[in-house]
Each structure stands twice: as structure tokens, then as C-alpha cells.
mmCIF file of N, CA, C and O in Angstrom:
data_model
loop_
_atom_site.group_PDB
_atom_site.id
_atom_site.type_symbol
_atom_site.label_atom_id
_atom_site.label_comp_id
_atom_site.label_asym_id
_atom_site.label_seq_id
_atom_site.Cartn_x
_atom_site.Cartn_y
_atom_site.Cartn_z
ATOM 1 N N UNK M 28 0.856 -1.197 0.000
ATOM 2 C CA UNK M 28 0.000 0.000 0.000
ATOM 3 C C UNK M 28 0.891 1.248 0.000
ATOM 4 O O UNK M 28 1.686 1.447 0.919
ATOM 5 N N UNK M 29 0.772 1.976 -0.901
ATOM 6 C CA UNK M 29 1.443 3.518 -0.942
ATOM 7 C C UNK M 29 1.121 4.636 -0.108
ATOM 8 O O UNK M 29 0.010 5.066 -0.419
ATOM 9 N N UNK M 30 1.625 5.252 0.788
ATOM 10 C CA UNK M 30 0.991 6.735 0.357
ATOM 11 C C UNK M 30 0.327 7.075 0.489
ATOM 12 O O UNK M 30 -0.068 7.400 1.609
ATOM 13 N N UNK M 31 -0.405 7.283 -0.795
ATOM 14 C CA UNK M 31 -1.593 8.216 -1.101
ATOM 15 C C UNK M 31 -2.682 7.030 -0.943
ATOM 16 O O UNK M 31 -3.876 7.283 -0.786
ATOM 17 N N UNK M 32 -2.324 6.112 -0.980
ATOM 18 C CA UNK M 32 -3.643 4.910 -0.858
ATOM 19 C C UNK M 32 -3.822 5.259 0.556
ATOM 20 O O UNK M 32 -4.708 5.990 0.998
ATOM 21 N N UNK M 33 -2.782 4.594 1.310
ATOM 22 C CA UNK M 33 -3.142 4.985 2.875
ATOM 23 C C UNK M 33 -4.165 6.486 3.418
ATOM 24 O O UNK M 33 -5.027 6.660 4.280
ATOM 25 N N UNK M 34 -3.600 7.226 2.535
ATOM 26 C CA UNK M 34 -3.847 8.137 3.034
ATOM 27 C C UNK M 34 -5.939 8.933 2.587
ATOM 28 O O UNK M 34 -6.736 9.716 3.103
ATOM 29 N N UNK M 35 -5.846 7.949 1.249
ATOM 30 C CA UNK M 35 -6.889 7.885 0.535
ATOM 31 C C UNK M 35 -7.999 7.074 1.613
ATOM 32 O O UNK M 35 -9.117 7.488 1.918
ATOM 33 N N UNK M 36 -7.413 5.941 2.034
ATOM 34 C CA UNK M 36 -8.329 5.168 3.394
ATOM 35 C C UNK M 36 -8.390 6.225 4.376
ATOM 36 O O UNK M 36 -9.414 6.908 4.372
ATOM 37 N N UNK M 37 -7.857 6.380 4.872
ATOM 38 C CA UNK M 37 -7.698 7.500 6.585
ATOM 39 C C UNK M 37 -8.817 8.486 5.903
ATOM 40 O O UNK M 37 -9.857 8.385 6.554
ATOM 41 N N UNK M 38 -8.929 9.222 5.029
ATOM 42 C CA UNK M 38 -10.011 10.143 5.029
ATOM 43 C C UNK M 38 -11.409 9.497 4.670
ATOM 44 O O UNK M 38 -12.496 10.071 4.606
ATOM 45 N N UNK M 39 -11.145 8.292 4.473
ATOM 46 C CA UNK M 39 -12.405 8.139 4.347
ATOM 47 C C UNK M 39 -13.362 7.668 5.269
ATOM 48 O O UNK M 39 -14.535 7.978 5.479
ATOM 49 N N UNK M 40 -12.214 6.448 6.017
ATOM 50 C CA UNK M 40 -12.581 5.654 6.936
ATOM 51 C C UNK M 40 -12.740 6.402 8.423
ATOM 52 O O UNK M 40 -13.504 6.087 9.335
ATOM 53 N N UNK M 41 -12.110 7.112 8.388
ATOM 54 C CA UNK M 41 -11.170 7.900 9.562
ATOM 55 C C UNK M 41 -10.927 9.742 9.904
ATOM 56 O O UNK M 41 -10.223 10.475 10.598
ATOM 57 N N UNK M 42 -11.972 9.817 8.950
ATOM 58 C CA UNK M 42 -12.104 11.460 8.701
ATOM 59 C C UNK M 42 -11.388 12.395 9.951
ATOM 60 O O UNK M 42 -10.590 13.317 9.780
ATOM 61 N N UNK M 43 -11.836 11.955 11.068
ATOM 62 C CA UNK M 43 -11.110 12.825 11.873
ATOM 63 C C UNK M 43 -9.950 12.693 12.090
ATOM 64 O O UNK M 43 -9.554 13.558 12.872
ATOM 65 N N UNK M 44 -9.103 11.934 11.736
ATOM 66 C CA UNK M 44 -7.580 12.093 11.270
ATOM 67 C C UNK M 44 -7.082 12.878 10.400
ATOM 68 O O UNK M 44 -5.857 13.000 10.368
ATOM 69 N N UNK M 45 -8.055 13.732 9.321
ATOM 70 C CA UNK M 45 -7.715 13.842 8.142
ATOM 71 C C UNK M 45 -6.359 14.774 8.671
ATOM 72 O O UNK M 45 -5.196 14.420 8.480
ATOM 73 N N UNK M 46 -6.780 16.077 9.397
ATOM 74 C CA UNK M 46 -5.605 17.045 9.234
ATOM 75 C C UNK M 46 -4.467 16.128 10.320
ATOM 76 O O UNK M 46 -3.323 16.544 10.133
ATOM 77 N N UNK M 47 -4.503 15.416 10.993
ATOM 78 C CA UNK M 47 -3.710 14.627 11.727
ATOM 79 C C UNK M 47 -2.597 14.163 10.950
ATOM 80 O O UNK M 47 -1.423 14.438 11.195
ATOM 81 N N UNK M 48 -3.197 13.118 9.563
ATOM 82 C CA UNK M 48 -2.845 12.366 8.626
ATOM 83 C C UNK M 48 -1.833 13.569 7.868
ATOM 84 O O UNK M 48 -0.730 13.067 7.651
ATOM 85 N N UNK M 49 -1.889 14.656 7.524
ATOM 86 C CA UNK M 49 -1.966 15.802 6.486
ATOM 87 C C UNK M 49 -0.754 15.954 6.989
ATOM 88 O O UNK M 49 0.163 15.617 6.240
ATOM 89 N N UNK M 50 -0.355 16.537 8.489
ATOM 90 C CA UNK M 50 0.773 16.830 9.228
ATOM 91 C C UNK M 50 1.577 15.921 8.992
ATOM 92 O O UNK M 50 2.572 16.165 8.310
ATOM 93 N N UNK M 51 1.291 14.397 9.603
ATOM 94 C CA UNK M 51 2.460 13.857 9.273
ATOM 95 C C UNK M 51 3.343 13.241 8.263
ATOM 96 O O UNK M 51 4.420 12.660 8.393
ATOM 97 N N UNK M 52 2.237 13.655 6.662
ATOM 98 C CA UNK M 52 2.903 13.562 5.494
ATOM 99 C C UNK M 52 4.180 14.593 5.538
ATOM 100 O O UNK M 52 5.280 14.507 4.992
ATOM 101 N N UNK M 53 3.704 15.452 6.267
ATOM 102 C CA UNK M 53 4.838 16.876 6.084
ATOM 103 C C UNK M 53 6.269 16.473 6.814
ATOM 104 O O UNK M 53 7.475 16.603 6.606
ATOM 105 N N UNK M 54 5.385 15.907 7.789
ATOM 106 C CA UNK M 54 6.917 15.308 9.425
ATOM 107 C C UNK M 54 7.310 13.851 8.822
ATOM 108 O O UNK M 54 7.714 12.967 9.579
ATOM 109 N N UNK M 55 7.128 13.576 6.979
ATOM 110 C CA UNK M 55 7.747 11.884 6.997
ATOM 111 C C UNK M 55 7.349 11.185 7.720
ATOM 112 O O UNK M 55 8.219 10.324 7.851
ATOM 113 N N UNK M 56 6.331 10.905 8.488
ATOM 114 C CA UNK M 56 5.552 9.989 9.102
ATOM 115 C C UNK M 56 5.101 8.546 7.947
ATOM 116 O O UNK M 56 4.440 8.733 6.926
ATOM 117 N N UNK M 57 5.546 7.352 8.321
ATOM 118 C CA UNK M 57 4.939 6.378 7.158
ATOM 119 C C UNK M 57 3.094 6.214 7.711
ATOM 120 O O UNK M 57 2.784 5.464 8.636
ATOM 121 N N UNK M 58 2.156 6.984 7.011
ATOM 122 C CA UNK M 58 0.930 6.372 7.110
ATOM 123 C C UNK M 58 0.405 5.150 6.520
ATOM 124 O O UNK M 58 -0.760 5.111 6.126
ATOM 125 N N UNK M 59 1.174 4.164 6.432
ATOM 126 C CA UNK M 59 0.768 2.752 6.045
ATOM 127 C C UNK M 59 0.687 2.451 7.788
ATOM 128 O O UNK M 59 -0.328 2.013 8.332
ATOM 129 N N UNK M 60 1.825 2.745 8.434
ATOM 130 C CA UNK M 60 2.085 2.398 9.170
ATOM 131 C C UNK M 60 0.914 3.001 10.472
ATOM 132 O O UNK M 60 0.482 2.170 11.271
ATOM 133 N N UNK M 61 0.583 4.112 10.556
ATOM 134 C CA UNK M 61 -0.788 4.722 11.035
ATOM 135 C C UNK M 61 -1.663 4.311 11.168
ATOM 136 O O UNK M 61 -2.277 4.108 12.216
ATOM 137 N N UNK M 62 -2.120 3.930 9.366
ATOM 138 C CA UNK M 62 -3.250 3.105 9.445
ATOM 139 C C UNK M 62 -3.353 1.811 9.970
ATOM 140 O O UNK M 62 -4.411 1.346 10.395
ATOM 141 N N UNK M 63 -2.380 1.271 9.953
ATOM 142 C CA UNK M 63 -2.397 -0.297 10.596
ATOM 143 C C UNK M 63 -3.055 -0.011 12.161
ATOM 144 O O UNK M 63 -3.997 -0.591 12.702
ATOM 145 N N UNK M 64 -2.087 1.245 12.741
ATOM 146 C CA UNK M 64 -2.159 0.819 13.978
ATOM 147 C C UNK M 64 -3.686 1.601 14.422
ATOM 148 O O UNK M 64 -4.195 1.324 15.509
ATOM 149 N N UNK M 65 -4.377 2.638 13.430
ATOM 150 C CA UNK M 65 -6.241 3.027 13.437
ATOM 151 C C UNK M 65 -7.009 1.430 13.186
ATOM 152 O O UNK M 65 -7.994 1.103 13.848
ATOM 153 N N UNK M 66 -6.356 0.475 12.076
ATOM 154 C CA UNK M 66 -7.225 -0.304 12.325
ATOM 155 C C UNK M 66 -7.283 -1.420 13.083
ATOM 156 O O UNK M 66 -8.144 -2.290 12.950
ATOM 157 N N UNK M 67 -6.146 -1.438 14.107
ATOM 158 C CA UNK M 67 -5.947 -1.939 15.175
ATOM 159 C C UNK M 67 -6.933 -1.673 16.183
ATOM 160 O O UNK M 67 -7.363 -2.499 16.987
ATOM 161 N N UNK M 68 -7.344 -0.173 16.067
ATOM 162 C CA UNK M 68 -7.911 -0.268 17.544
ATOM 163 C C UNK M 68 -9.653 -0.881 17.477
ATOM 164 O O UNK M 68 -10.295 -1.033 18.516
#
């Protein structure tokens, strides 16, 4: 999963992450890795 896929899930699934998600594209954050641990909980 890329990227923008991840990141394409998180707003959809996960809307209130969106500007969360947004930041840590900026801080190199891997959101594959994010999302794993949102659909963890």
C-alpha cells in the first residue's frame, strides 16, 4: 500500500484524522504504518 492509498483510506474511513494524517505527510511519518495501527484499535 502507498501513500496516497493509505492516506486515501484515513479520510475516508477515519475522517477525523484527516488534518492529523496531512501533518504527518509533512513530518515523513509512514501512514501505512498509522493506518495499521487506526485499524488496530
Amino acid at each position: 500500500m502507498s501513500q496516497e492509498e493509505a492516506l486515501k483510506r484515513i479520510v475516508t474511513e477515519y475522517p477525523e484524522y484527516t488534518t492529523q494524517a496531512m501533518q504527518d505527510i509533512k513530518d515523513g511519518v509512514d501512514l501505512v504504518e498509522v493506518l495499521s495501527l487506526l485499524d488496530s484499535y
